[in-house]
XYZ file of C-alpha atoms in Angstrom:
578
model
C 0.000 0.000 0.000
C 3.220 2.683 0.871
C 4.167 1.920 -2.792
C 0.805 2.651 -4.794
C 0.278 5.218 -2.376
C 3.863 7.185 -2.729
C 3.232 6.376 -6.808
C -0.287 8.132 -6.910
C 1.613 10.874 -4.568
C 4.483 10.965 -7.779
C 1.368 11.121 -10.440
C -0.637 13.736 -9.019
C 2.349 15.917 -9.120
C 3.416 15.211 -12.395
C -0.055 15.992 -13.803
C 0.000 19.269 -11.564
C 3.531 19.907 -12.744
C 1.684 19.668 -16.311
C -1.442 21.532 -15.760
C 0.984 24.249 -14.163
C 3.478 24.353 -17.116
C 0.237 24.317 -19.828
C -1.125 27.336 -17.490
C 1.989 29.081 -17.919
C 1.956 28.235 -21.647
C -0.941 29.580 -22.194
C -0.328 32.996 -20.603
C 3.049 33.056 -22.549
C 0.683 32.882 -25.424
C -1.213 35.949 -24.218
C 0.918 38.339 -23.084
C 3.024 37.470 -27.050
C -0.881 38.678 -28.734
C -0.995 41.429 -26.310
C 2.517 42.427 -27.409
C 1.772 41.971 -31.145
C -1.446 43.676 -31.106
C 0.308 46.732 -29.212
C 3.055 46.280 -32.258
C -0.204 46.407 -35.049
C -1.124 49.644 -33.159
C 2.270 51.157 -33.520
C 2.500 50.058 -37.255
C -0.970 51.847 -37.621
C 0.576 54.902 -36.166
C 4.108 54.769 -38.231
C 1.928 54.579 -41.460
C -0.585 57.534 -40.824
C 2.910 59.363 -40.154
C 4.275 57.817 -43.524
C 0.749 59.116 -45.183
C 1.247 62.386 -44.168
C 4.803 62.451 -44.775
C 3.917 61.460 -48.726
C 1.211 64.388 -48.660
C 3.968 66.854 -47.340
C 6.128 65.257 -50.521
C 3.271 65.755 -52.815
C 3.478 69.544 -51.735
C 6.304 70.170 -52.432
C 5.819 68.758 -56.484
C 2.938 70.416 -56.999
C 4.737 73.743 -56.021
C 7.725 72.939 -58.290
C 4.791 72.255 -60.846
C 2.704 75.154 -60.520
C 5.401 77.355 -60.051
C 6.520 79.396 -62.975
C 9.965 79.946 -61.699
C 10.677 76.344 -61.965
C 9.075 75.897 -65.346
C 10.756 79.070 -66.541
C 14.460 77.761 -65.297
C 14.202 74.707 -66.912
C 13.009 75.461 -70.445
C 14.132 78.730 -70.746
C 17.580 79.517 -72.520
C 17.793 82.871 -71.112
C 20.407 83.134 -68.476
C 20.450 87.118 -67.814
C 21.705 88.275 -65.001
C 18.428 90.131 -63.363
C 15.926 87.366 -64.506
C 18.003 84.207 -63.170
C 18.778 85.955 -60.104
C 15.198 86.678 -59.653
C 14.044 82.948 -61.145
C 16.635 81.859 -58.466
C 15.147 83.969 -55.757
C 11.862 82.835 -56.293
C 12.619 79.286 -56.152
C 14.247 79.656 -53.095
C 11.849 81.432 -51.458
C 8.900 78.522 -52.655
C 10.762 75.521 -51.584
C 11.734 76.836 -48.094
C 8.013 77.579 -47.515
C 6.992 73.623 -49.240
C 9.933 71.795 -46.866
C 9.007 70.589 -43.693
C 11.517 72.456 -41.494
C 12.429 69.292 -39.606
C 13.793 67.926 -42.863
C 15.024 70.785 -44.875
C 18.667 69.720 -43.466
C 18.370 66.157 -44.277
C 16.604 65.764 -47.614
C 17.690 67.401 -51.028
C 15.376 68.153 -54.115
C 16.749 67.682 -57.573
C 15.520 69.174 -60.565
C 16.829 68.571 -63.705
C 15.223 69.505 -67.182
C 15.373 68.203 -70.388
C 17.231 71.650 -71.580
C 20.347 70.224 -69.252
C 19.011 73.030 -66.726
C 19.400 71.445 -62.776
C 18.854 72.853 -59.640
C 18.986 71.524 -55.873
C 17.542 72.951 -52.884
C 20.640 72.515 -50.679
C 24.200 72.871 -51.134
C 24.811 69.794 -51.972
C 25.783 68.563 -55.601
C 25.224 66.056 -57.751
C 27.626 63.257 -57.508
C 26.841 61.934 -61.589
C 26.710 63.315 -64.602
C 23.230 64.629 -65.447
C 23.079 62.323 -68.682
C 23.915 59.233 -66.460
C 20.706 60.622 -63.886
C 18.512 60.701 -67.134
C 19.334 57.260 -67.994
C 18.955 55.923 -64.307
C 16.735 53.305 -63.515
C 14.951 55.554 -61.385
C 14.150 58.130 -64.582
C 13.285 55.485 -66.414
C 10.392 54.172 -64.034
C 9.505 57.652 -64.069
C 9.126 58.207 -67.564
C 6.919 55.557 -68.133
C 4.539 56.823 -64.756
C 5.363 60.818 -65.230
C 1.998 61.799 -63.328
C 2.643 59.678 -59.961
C 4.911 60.305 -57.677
C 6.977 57.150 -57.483
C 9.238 55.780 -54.255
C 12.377 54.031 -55.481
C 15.403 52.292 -53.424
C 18.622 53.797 -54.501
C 21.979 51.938 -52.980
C 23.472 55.311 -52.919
C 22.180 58.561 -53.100
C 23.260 60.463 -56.149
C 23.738 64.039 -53.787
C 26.828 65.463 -52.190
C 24.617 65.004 -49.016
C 23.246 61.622 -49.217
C 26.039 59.380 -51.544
C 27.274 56.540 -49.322
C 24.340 55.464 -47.795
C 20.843 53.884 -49.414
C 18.446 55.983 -49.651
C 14.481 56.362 -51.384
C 14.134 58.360 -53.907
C 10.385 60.174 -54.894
C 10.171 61.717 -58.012
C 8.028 62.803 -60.517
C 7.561 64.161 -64.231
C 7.068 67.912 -65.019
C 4.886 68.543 -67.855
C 2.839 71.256 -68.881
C -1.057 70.766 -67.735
C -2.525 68.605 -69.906
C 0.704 67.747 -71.610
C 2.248 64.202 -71.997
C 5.721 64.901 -72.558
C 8.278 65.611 -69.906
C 9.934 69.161 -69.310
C 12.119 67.952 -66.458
C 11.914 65.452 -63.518
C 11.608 66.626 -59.873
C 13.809 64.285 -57.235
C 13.238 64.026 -53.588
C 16.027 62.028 -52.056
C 15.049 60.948 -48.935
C 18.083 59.474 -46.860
C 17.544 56.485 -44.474
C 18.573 58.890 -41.116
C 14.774 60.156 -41.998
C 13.279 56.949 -42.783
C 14.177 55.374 -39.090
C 13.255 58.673 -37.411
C 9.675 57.364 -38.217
C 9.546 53.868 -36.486
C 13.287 53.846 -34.805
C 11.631 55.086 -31.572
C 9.301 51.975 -31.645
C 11.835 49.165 -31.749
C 13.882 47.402 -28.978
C 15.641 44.142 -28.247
C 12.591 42.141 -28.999
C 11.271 43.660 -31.688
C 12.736 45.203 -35.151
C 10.577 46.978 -37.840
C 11.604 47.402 -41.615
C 10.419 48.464 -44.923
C 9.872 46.010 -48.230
C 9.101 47.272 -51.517
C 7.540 44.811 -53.884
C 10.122 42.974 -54.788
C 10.552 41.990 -51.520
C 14.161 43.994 -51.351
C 14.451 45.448 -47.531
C 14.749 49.115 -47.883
C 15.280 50.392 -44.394
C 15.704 48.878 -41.186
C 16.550 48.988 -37.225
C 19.456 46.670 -38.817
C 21.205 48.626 -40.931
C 23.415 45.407 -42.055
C 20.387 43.898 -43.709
C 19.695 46.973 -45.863
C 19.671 46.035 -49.644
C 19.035 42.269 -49.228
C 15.830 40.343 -50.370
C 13.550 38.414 -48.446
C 10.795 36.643 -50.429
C 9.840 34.551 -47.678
C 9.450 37.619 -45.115
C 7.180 39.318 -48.198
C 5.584 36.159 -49.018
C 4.548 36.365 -45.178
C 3.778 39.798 -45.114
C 0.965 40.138 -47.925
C -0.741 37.256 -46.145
C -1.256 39.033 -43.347
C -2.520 41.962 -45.107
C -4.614 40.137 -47.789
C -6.108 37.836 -45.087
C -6.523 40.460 -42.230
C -4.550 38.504 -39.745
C -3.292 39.468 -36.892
C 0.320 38.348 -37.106
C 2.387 35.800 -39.143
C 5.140 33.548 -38.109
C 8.220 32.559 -39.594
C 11.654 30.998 -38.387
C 15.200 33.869 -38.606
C 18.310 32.935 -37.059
C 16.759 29.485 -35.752
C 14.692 31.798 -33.466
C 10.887 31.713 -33.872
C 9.546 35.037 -34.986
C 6.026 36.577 -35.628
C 5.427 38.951 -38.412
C 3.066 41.764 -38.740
C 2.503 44.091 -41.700
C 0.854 46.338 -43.084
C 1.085 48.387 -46.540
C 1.872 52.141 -46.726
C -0.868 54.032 -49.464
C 1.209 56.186 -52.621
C 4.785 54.287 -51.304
C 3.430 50.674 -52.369
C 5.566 49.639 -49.750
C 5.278 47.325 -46.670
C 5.956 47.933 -43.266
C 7.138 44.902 -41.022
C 7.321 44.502 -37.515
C 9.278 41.242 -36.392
C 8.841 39.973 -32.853
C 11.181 37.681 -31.226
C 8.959 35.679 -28.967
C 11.855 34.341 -26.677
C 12.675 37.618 -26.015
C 9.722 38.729 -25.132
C 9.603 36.311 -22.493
C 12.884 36.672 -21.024
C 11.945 40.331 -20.354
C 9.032 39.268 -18.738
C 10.097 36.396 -16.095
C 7.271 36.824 -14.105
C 6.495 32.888 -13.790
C 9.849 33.039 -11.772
C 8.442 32.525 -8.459
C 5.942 29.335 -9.580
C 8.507 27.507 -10.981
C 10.360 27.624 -7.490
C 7.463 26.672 -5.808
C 6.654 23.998 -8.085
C 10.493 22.751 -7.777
C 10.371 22.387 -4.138
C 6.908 20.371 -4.173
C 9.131 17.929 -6.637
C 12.456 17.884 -4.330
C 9.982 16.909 -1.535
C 8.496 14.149 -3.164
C 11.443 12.962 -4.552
C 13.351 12.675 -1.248
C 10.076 11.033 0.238
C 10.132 8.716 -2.859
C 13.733 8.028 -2.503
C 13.781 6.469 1.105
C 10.567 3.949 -0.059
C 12.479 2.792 -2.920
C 15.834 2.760 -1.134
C 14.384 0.685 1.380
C 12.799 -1.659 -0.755
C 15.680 -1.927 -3.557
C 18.485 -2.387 -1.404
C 18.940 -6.227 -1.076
C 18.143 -6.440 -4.654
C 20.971 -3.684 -5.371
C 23.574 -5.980 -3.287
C 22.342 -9.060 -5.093
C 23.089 -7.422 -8.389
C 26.431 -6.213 -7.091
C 27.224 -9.676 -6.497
C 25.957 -11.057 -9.759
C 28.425 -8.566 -11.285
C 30.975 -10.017 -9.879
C 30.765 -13.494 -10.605
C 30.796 -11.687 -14.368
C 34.977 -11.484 -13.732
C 35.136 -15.382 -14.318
C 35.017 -16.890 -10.903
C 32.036 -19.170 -10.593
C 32.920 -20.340 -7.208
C 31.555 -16.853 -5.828
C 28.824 -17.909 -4.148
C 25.645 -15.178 -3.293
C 24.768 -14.948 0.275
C 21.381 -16.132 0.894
C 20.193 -12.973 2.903
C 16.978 -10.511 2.217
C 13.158 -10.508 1.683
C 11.884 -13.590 0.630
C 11.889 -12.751 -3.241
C 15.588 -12.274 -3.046
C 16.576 -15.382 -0.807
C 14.627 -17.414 -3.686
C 16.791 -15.286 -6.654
C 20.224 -16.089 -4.641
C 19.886 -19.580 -4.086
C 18.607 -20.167 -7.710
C 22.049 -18.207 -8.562
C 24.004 -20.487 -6.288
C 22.579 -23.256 -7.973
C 23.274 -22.198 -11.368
C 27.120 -21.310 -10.647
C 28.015 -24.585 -9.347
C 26.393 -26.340 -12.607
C 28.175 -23.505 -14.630
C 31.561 -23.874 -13.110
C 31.320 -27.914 -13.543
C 30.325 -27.395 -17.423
C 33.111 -24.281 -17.859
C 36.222 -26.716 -16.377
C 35.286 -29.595 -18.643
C 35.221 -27.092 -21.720
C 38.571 -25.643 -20.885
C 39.902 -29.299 -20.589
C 38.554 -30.058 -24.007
C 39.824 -27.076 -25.687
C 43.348 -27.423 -24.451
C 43.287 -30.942 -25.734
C 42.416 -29.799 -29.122
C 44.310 -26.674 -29.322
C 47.442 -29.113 -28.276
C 46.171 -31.724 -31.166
C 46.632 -29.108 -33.405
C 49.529 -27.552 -33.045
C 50.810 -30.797 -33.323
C 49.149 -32.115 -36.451
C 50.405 -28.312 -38.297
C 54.212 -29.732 -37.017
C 53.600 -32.685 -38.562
C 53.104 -31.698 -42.326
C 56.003 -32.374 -43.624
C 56.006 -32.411 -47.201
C 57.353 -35.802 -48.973
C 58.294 -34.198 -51.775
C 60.803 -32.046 -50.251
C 62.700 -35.315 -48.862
C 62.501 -36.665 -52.279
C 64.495 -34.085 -53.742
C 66.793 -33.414 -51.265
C 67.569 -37.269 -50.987
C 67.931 -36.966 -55.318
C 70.534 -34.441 -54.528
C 72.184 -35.866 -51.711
C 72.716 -38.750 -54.463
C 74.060 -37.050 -57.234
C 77.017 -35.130 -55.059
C 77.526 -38.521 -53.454
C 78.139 -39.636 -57.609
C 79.881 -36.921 -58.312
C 82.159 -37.747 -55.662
C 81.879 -34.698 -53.385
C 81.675 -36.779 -50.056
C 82.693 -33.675 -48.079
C 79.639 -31.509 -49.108
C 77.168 -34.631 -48.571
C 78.091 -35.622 -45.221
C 77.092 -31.799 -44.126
C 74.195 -32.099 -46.754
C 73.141 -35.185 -44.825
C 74.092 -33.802 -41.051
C 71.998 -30.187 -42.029
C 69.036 -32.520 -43.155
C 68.994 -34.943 -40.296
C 69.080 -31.735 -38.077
C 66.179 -30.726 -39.982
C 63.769 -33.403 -39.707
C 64.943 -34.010 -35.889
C 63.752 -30.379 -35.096
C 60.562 -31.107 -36.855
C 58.648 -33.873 -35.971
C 61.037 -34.503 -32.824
C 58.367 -34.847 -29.369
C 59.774 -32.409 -27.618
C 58.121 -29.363 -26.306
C 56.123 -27.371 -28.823
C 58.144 -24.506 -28.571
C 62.102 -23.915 -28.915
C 64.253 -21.028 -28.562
C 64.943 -18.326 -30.770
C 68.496 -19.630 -31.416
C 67.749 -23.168 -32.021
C 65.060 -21.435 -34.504
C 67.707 -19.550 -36.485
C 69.619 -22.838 -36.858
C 66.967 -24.513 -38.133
C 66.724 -21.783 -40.788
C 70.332 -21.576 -41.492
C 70.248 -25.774 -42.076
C 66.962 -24.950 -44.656
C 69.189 -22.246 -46.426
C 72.009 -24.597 -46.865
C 70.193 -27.524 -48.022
C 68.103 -24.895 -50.537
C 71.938 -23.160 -51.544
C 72.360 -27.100 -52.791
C 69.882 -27.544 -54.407
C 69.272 -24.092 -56.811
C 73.017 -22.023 -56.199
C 73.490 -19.243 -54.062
C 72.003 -16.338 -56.137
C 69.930 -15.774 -53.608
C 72.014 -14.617 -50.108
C 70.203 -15.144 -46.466
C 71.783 -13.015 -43.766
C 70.437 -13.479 -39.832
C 70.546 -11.393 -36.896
C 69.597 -12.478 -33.379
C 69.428 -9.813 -30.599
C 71.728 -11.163 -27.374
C 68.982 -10.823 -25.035
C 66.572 -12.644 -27.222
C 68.001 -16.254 -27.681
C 66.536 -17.770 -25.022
C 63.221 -16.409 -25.775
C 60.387 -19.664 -26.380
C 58.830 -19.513 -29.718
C 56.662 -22.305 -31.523
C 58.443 -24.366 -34.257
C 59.121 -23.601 -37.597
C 57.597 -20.360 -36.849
C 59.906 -18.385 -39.371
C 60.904 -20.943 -42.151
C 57.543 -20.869 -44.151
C 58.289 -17.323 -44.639
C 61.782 -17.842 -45.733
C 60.802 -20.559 -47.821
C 58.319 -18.242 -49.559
C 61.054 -15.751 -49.858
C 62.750 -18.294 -51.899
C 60.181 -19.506 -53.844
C 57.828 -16.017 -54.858
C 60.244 -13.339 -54.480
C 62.438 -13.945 -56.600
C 61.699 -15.322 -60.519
C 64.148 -17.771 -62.871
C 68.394 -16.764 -62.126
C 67.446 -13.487 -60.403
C 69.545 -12.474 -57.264
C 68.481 -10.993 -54.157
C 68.696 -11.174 -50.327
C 66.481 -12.087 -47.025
C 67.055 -10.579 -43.976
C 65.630 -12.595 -40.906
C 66.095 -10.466 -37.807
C 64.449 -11.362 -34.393
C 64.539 -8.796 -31.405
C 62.546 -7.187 -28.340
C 59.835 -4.439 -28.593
C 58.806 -3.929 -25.047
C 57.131 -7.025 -23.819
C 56.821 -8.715 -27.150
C 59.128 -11.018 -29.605
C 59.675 -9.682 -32.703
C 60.561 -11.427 -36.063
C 61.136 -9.395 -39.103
C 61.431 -11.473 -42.734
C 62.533 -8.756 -45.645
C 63.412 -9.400 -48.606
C 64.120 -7.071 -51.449
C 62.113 -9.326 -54.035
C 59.349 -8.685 -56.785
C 57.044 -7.659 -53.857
C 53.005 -7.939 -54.222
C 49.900 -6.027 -54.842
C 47.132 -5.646 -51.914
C 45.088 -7.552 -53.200
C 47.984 -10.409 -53.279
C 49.012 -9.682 -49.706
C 45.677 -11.096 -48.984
C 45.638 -14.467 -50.965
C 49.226 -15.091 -49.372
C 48.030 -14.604 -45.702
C 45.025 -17.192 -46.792
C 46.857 -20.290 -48.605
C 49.177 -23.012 -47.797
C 53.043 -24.120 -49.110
C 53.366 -25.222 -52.147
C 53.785 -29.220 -52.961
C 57.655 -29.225 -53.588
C 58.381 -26.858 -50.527
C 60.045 -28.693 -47.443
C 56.774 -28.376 -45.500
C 52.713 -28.029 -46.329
C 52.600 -25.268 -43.640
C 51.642 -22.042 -45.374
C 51.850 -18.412 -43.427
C 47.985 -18.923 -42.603
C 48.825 -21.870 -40.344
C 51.518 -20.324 -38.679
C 49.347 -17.131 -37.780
C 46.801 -19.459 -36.933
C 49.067 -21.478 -34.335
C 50.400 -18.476 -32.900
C 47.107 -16.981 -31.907
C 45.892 -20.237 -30.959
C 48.930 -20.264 -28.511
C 48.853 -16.654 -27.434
C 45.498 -14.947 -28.227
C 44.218 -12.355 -31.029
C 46.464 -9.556 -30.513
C 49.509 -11.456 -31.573
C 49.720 -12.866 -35.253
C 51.351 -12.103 -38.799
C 51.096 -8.971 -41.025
C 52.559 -8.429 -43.941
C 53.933 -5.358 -46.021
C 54.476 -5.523 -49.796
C 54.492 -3.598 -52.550
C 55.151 -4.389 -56.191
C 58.528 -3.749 -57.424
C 59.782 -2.470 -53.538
C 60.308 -6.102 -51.680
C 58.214 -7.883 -48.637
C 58.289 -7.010 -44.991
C 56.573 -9.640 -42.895
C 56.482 -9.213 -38.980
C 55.885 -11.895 -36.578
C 54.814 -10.698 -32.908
C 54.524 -13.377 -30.310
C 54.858 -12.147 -26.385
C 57.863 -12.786 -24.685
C 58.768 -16.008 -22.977
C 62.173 -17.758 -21.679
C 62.977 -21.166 -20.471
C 62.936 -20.632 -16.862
């Protein structure tokens, strides 16, 4: 009953813990539509100022439309003295009474007529020829539109005042009334210092505002690094919400979740975009700070309540496991003590039971795997290959014809040697020297038989010749040596070298032979000798013995390449005679 109870404790606190983090949720989700609402009320605001900032613009081309001065000083030829300075004055006089004051400082007004004729309203100058202005992408849009007043991004502004940074540009045509064809252009270049002065005041940490124009390019921003760059997506977003009438969008910037609310400006045909980073709206807020505390030390409670239940119930389970791991080392004579609640005292004698049948099963297995590991080893001593004695005994023979007595009686003393090492009964391991004398008795028997083209040259490290290795460890690789390395009357040399590496034996084979491909070194490692060789054991047995002797880590690998020789390396661990 403690148990169910203290569970039903655990589960009415997680589902509180749940109902409390949905609550908070949920008021997360409020106070973000109360923030984006008060952000669609500030939009609302920025574009009534953005209206009447495009009716102030509007002004100021009808006066330069309306006014004769301007007409007159850009069709008119005559340049005398008392009517241009008077032309001049007036258009002075007209556009400091059209500017808003606030902006006189910030914005220049370009005319420019088709008579070459320009004129700005500051002291600022044009920063390209007036035939490059003409041909602008911005006079061009115009051309085609001459009776609207049209908002275009610029990267630069083409003014003494303005170049360097972006800036919009309004302009307009200047015709006659009623007339279709252009006496000049008027240009309002509007830098992006007065753009942000309209919505800079609105923005903060967790929440940036932008214009688009309809090709989704961003034409001023809070972030002046993202100035020039399109966003399809963010436009994509944007008419939704103002075709739909919803009251925010959401997309994904900077892997941070965002919401998006727009609307479009009248006469700029541009949009105006608020982006709200939810997560930091939140982090200002940490008001659920308190709750979560609370809520944390309801948890901590139960837990440590929860913790001396289980504890107490767990622990002789917990030392039976301990025990169990254990008897995982190998020793199966570890017997569990029988000890606990009744469920345990039943698990541990079952265990007892089971390691004393597992201990009997594991001894006889060991017993039967030494017996065949020591089978064989033997049986790979034993292949000696017949046809090896045959020819040896043909030439033992002919130099005995011949008459070279001398050279047979060590023929016949090297190959008694031979076989005696061999398939002797003595242990299955000899020392490193008695190995090398073994091999220099196959060299001289080979020498013999085929010449002595090919030279053999041994050394044996001081401290090593007592060190136990199986037989005829090394001689299948010399004998390859002989056989593979080297084709028809070539000469060459093998170098058999056997010395200490740390705690290992190592034997090193190289000759300076044809040498194999890869793919070779593989099918060599995988067959056996060949059938006139003086033994059928190929390098596959030999790794085979010596891991079936010492374990996986030790073995044979080879290193070959064609045209560069054979390396083979034999690594057994170090053992002497006492």
């Amino acid at each position: 009953m403690i148990k169910i109870l203290s569970v039903m404790l655990l589960s009415v606190v997680c589902v509180a813990t749940l109902t409390l983090s949905i609550s908070i949720r949920a008021s997360e989700d409020v106070y973000v539509d109360t923030f984006t609402q008060s952000n669609s009320q500030i939009i609302g605001q920025i574009r009534e100022n953005m209206s009447r900032f495009n009716d102030e613009i509007s002004e100021i081309m009808s006066v330069v439309k309306n006014n004769w001065a301007f007409r007159s000083y850009l069709t008119s030829d005559d340049r005398s003295s008392a009517t241009a300075s008077y032309t001049q004055y007036s258009m002075v006089w007209n556009l400091e009474h059209a500017l808003p004051p606030d902006y006189f400082e910030k914005m220049s007004i370009v005319l420019v007529g088709v008579n070459g004729s320009t004129y700005l309203s500051s002291d600022a100058g044009l920063t390209i020829p007036v035939e490059e202005l003409l041909n602008s992408r911005v006079t061009e849009e115009t051309r085609r539109q001459p009776n609207r007043i049209l908002y275009q991004f610029v990267d630069d502004g083409f003014t003494t005042l303005t170049q360097g940074d972006s800036a919009i540009v309004a302009s307009t045509g200047l015709n006659y009334a009623g007339g279709q064809s252009n006496y000049g252009y008027a240009y309002v270049i509007i830098p992006q210092e007065v753009l942000r002065n309209f919505y800079s005041s609105f923005s903060s940490d967790a929440n940036s505002l932008m214009l688009l124009d309809s090709d989704g390019r961003i034409i001023s921003s809070t972030q002046k690094e993202i100035i020039g760059f399109k966003d399809l997506d963010l436009l994509s977003i944007a008419q939704q919400v103002e075709q739909e009438d919803l009251p925010y969008g959401e997309t994904v910037q900077s892997d941070r979740q965002m919401a998006v609310v727009a609307q479009k400006i009248p006469h700029w045909e541009f949009h105006l975009v608020g982006l709200i980073d939810r997560e930091s709206i939140l982090r200002a807020v940490d008001r659920h700070k308190s709750i979560e505390i609370m809520t944390l030390l309801v948890v901590l409670c139960v837990f440590a309540i929860m913790f001396f239940v289980v504890r107490k119930t767990t622990r002789p389970i917990n030392s039976l496991v301990n025990e169990m791991k254990k008897v995982t080392q190998g020793d199966f004579s570890r017997h569990i003590p029988v000890k606990g609640n009744y469920e345990v005292r039943e698990l541990a004698t079952a265990f007892n039971y089971m390691l004393d049948g597992l201990d009997s099963y594991m001894e006889q297995i060991m017993t039967m795997e030494d017996e065949k590991r020591e089978a064989e080893i033997r049986a790979l001593q034993m292949q000696i290959n017949p046809h090896f004695i045959y020819n040896t005994l043909a030439s033992l023979k002919w130099m005995i014809w011949q008459g070279n007595s001398e050279s047979a009686v060590q023929a016949i003393d090297s190959f008694s040697r031979l076989l005696r090492g061999t398939i002797s009964k003595r242990e299955e391991r000899i020392t490193a020297a008695e190995e090398i004398d073994n091999l220099k008795d196959y060299v001289f028997l080979q020498h013999l038989r085929f010449g002595e083209q090919i030279q053999v040259r041994f050394s044996l490290a001081e401290d090593c010749q007592d060190c136990l290795m199986p037989k005829l460890t090394l001689q299948p690789f010399v004998e390859n040596a002989f056989f593979h390395a080297f084709s028809g009357a070539e000469e060459g040399s093998i170098f058999v070298c056997i010395r200490r590496r740390g705690n290992d034996l190592v034997s090193e084979i190289i000759d300076n032979g044809s040498g194999m491909k890869k793919e070779e070194v593989g099918r060599t490692l995988s067959k056996g000798g060949k059938a006139d060789h003086f033994t059928g054991i190929g390098i596959n047995n030999v790794d085979d013995r010596i891991k079936l002797l010492y374990g996986a880590p030790y073995g044979v690998t080879i290193s070959s390449a064609p045209g560069k020789g054979t390396a083979v390396t034999v690594t057994i661990p170090i053992q002497r005679m006492d």
